[in-house]
Amino acid sequence: MHPHRSAIVCLTGLLSLQVSASPTPVEKRQTPTISNSVIFSPPSNAGWVDPRVLYPRAVQLESGAFIATWENYSPEPPKVYFPIYKSTDEGASWTQISKVEDTVNGWGLRYQPFLYQLPVAIGSYPAGTLLVAGNSIPTDLSQTKIDIYASKDDGVTWSFVSSVASGGVAQPVNGETPVWEPLLMVYNGQLVCYYSDQRDSTYGQKLAHQTTTDLKTWSSIVDDVHDTSSYAARPGMPAITKLPNNNYIFAYEACGSDGCRVHYRLTSDPLDVLSAPSYTLKSTAGSTTTSSPFVVWSSVGGANGTIILSGGSASNIFVNQNLGDPNSWVEHTTPQPNAYARSMVLFQDDDSKMLIIGAGHLPPSSTNYVSVSVIDLKETMGI
Ligand SMILES: *[C@@H]1O[C@H](CO)[C@@H](O)[C@H](O)[C@H]1NC(C)=O
């Protein structure tokens, strides 16, 4: 199937009754709805490696611009890198402004990028610093290393910050010892890096985090999810967001034990996920979703707002307006195709608008491309 760029529908505001005497209609500015619009599709005959692109991440900067990156399977040499694309028109058009290159290992930046703009200063990095955490892996996949790079100019130039964790062979096989899938979040003046960890021989894989107050030195490892009843369990792909009752929802895939179905925990302390109760995500209609969750919270929909969760198996999003109550998940359609490790960004000035970014499926896949949709959550949920 060839990727397509759909028409962008521009909505104009209606004439308000209060100003009906005015000769000119009052235009209410609206974010255009964007439907699976292609950001980047690698050339088909230029040596790009299966699956071409995968695992996109995006962030909206304080300036209003959106920044996106993804796993980029460009021909080697040169070493692979994380491309940095920018949109200054709310996701409608994108241009590459830079790339984040491995400047310390000589391996490349290969898998699982995560973008994060610091909301507060951490060490010598001021609020507003843009961070990329990602997995540096050599071409032969013999090692894994979660490294962090920083940009103090909104993504134009990048420099190495520190390394969080180092592991073995980059294969998701029990008995190997890689680290995977970093996610960054500031909590109580510290930066937390959540990730998947296969180095503990008690578990095929577990979820863990480390913290830093200076972005140079990292704390010891704290487990977030592990399965004491099954070595074969592989909880993975941590995702977390804060709720208005000061709880956090921590979502993950339960591979090895529950067919990679998405599970989640609710905790008041994001540094203590391990003791929190866990739930299987299941809609009121009985459907579940598998693999690679991402989760955000929007204020739309009343006092509880709305939790929005994306899983790898569904184009649909799962929403919850009861603070994560396990019997309150409802599915809604989106124009964004299902993909491995999609992610979502709420608009800062209006969190009823949400950008979804996807980049296709795990290998083998010769058709992956990076695309975005922008949806109106109220319209999507019919409220
Ligand atoms: C908010 O969520 C709680 C917990 O599920 C629920 O009891 C309450 O009714 C919800 N409030 C609203 C306004 O929906």
JSON list of N, CA, C and O in Angstrom, two decimals, residues 248-266:
[
{"chain": "A", "resi": 248, "resn": "TYR", "atom": "N", "xyz": [-0.68, 8.67, 39.48]},
{"chain": "A", "resi": 248, "resn": "TYR", "atom": "CA", "xyz": [-0.05, 8.48, 38.19]},
{"chain": "A", "resi": 248, "resn": "TYR", "atom": "C", "xyz": [-0.57, 7.17, 37.62]},
{"chain": "A", "resi": 248, "resn": "TYR", "atom": "O", "xyz": [-0.72, 6.19, 38.35]},
{"chain": "A", "resi": 249, "resn": "ILE", "atom": "N", "xyz": [-0.81, 7.17, 36.31]},
{"chain": "A", "resi": 249, "resn": "ILE", "atom": "CA", "xyz": [-1.10, 5.91, 35.64]},
{"chain": "A", "resi": 249, "resn": "ILE", "atom": "C", "xyz": [0.17, 5.47, 34.93]},
{"chain": "A", "resi": 249, "resn": "ILE", "atom": "O", "xyz": [0.79, 6.24, 34.19]},
{"chain": "A", "resi": 250, "resn": "PHE", "atom": "N", "xyz": [0.58, 4.24, 35.21]},
{"chain": "A", "resi": 250, "resn": "PHE", "atom": "CA", "xyz": [1.81, 3.66, 34.65]},
{"chain": "A", "resi": 250, "resn": "PHE", "atom": "C", "xyz": [1.37, 2.47, 33.81]},
{"chain": "A", "resi": 250, "resn": "PHE", "atom": "O", "xyz": [0.88, 1.47, 34.33]},
{"chain": "A", "resi": 251, "resn": "ALA", "atom": "N", "xyz": [1.50, 2.57, 32.49]},
{"chain": "A", "resi": 251, "resn": "ALA", "atom": "CA", "xyz": [1.03, 1.53, 31.58]},
{"chain": "A", "resi": 251, "resn": "ALA", "atom": "C", "xyz": [2.23, 0.76, 31.02]},
{"chain": "A", "resi": 251, "resn": "ALA", "atom": "O", "xyz": [3.33, 1.30, 30.89]},
{"chain": "A", "resi": 252, "resn": "TYR", "atom": "N", "xyz": [2.00, -0.49, 30.68]},
{"chain": "A", "resi": 252, "resn": "TYR", "atom": "CA", "xyz": [3.09, -1.32, 30.13]},
{"chain": "A", "resi": 252, "resn": "TYR", "atom": "C", "xyz": [2.48, -2.51, 29.40]},
{"chain": "A", "resi": 252, "resn": "TYR", "atom": "O", "xyz": [1.29, -2.80, 29.54]},
{"chain": "A", "resi": 253, "resn": "GLU", "atom": "N", "xyz": [3.29, -3.19, 28.61]},
{"chain": "A", "resi": 253, "resn": "GLU", "atom": "CA", "xyz": [2.85, -4.40, 27.93]},
{"chain": "A", "resi": 253, "resn": "GLU", "atom": "C", "xyz": [3.27, -5.59, 28.77]},
{"chain": "A", "resi": 253, "resn": "GLU", "atom": "O", "xyz": [4.39, -5.63, 29.29]},
{"chain": "A", "resi": 254, "resn": "ALA", "atom": "N", "xyz": [2.36, -6.56, 28.92]},
{"chain": "A", "resi": 254, "resn": "ALA", "atom": "CA", "xyz": [2.67, -7.75, 29.71]},
{"chain": "A", "resi": 254, "resn": "ALA", "atom": "C", "xyz": [3.00, -8.89, 28.75]},
{"chain": "A", "resi": 254, "resn": "ALA", "atom": "O", "xyz": [2.19, -9.78, 28.49]},
{"chain": "A", "resi": 255, "resn": "CYS", "atom": "N", "xyz": [4.23, -8.83, 28.20]},
{"chain": "A", "resi": 255, "resn": "CYS", "atom": "CA", "xyz": [4.66, -9.89, 27.29]},
{"chain": "A", "resi": 255, "resn": "CYS", "atom": "C", "xyz": [5.15, -11.08, 28.13]},
{"chain": "A", "resi": 255, "resn": "CYS", "atom": "O", "xyz": [5.49, -10.94, 29.30]},
{"chain": "A", "resi": 256, "resn": "GLY", "atom": "N", "xyz": [5.15, -12.24, 27.52]},
{"chain": "A", "resi": 256, "resn": "GLY", "atom": "CA", "xyz": [5.64, -13.44, 28.21]},
{"chain": "A", "resi": 256, "resn": "GLY", "atom": "C", "xyz": [4.65, -14.02, 29.20]},
{"chain": "A", "resi": 256, "resn": "GLY", "atom": "O", "xyz": [4.75, -15.19, 29.57]},
{"chain": "A", "resi": 257, "resn": "SER", "atom": "N", "xyz": [3.70, -13.21, 29.68]},
{"chain": "A", "resi": 257, "resn": "SER", "atom": "CA", "xyz": [2.75, -13.70, 30.67]},
{"chain": "A", "resi": 257, "resn": "SER", "atom": "C", "xyz": [1.31, -13.49, 30.24]},
{"chain": "A", "resi": 257, "resn": "SER", "atom": "O", "xyz": [0.43, -14.25, 30.60]},
{"chain": "A", "resi": 258, "resn": "ASP", "atom": "N", "xyz": [1.04, -12.45, 29.44]},
{"chain": "A", "resi": 258, "resn": "ASP", "atom": "CA", "xyz": [-0.34, -12.16, 29.05]},
{"chain": "A", "resi": 258, "resn": "ASP", "atom": "C", "xyz": [-0.41, -11.69, 27.60]},
{"chain": "A", "resi": 258, "resn": "ASP", "atom": "O", "xyz": [-1.13, -10.74, 27.28]},
{"chain": "A", "resi": 259, "resn": "GLY", "atom": "N", "xyz": [0.36, -12.34, 26.73]},
{"chain": "A", "resi": 259, "resn": "GLY", "atom": "CA", "xyz": [0.25, -12.06, 25.30]},
{"chain": "A", "resi": 259, "resn": "GLY", "atom": "C", "xyz": [0.51, -10.61, 24.92]},
{"chain": "A", "resi": 259, "resn": "GLY", "atom": "O", "xyz": [-0.03, -10.10, 23.94]},
{"chain": "A", "resi": 260, "resn": "CYS", "atom": "N", "xyz": [1.34, -9.92, 25.71]},
{"chain": "A", "resi": 260, "resn": "CYS", "atom": "CA", "xyz": [1.67, -8.49, 25.49]},
{"chain": "A", "resi": 260, "resn": "CYS", "atom": "C", "xyz": [0.47, -7.57, 25.67]},
{"chain": "A", "resi": 260, "resn": "CYS", "atom": "O", "xyz": [0.50, -6.40, 25.25]},
{"chain": "A", "resi": 261, "resn": "ARG", "atom": "N", "xyz": [-0.62, -8.06, 26.28]},
{"chain": "A", "resi": 261, "resn": "ARG", "atom": "CA", "xyz": [-1.74, -7.16, 26.57]},
{"chain": "A", "resi": 261, "resn": "ARG", "atom": "C", "xyz": [-1.26, -5.99, 27.42]},
{"chain": "A", "resi": 261, "resn": "ARG", "atom": "O", "xyz": [-0.34, -6.12, 28.22]},
{"chain": "A", "resi": 262, "resn": "VAL", "atom": "N", "xyz": [-1.94, -4.86, 27.23]},
{"chain": "A", "resi": 262, "resn": "VAL", "atom": "CA", "xyz": [-1.57, -3.67, 27.99]},
{"chain": "A", "resi": 262, "resn": "VAL", "atom": "C", "xyz": [-2.16, -3.79, 29.40]},
{"chain": "A", "resi": 262, "resn": "VAL", "atom": "O", "xyz": [-3.35, -4.05, 29.57]},
{"chain": "A", "resi": 263, "resn": "HIS", "atom": "N", "xyz": [-1.30, -3.61, 30.38]},
{"chain": "A", "resi": 263, "resn": "HIS", "atom": "CA", "xyz": [-1.70, -3.55, 31.80]},
{"chain": "A", "resi": 263, "resn": "HIS", "atom": "C", "xyz": [-1.36, -2.14, 32.30]},
{"chain": "A", "resi": 263, "resn": "HIS", "atom": "O", "xyz": [-0.62, -1.41, 31.65]},
{"chain": "A", "resi": 264, "resn": "TYR", "atom": "N", "xyz": [-1.88, -1.80, 33.47]},
{"chain": "A", "resi": 264, "resn": "TYR", "atom": "CA", "xyz": [-1.50, -0.51, 34.05]},
{"chain": "A", "resi": 264, "resn": "TYR", "atom": "C", "xyz": [-1.60, -0.57, 35.57]},
{"chain": "A", "resi": 264, "resn": "TYR", "atom": "O", "xyz": [-2.26, -1.45, 36.13]},
{"chain": "A", "resi": 265, "resn": "ARG", "atom": "N", "xyz": [-0.91, 0.37, 36.19]},
{"chain": "A", "resi": 265, "resn": "ARG", "atom": "CA", "xyz": [-0.95, 0.51, 37.64]},
{"chain": "A", "resi": 265, "resn": "ARG", "atom": "C", "xyz": [-1.32, 1.95, 37.97]},
{"chain": "A", "resi": 265, "resn": "ARG", "atom": "O", "xyz": [-1.04, 2.86, 37.19]},
{"chain": "A", "resi": 266, "resn": "LEU", "atom": "N", "xyz": [-1.93, 2.15, 39.12]},
{"chain": "A", "resi": 266, "resn": "LEU", "atom": "CA", "xyz": [-2.27, 3.49, 39.60]},
{"chain": "A", "resi": 266, "resn": "LEU", "atom": "C", "xyz": [-1.54, 3.70, 40.92]},
{"chain": "A", "resi": 266, "resn": "LEU", "atom": "O", "xyz": [-1.70, 2.91, 41.85]}
]
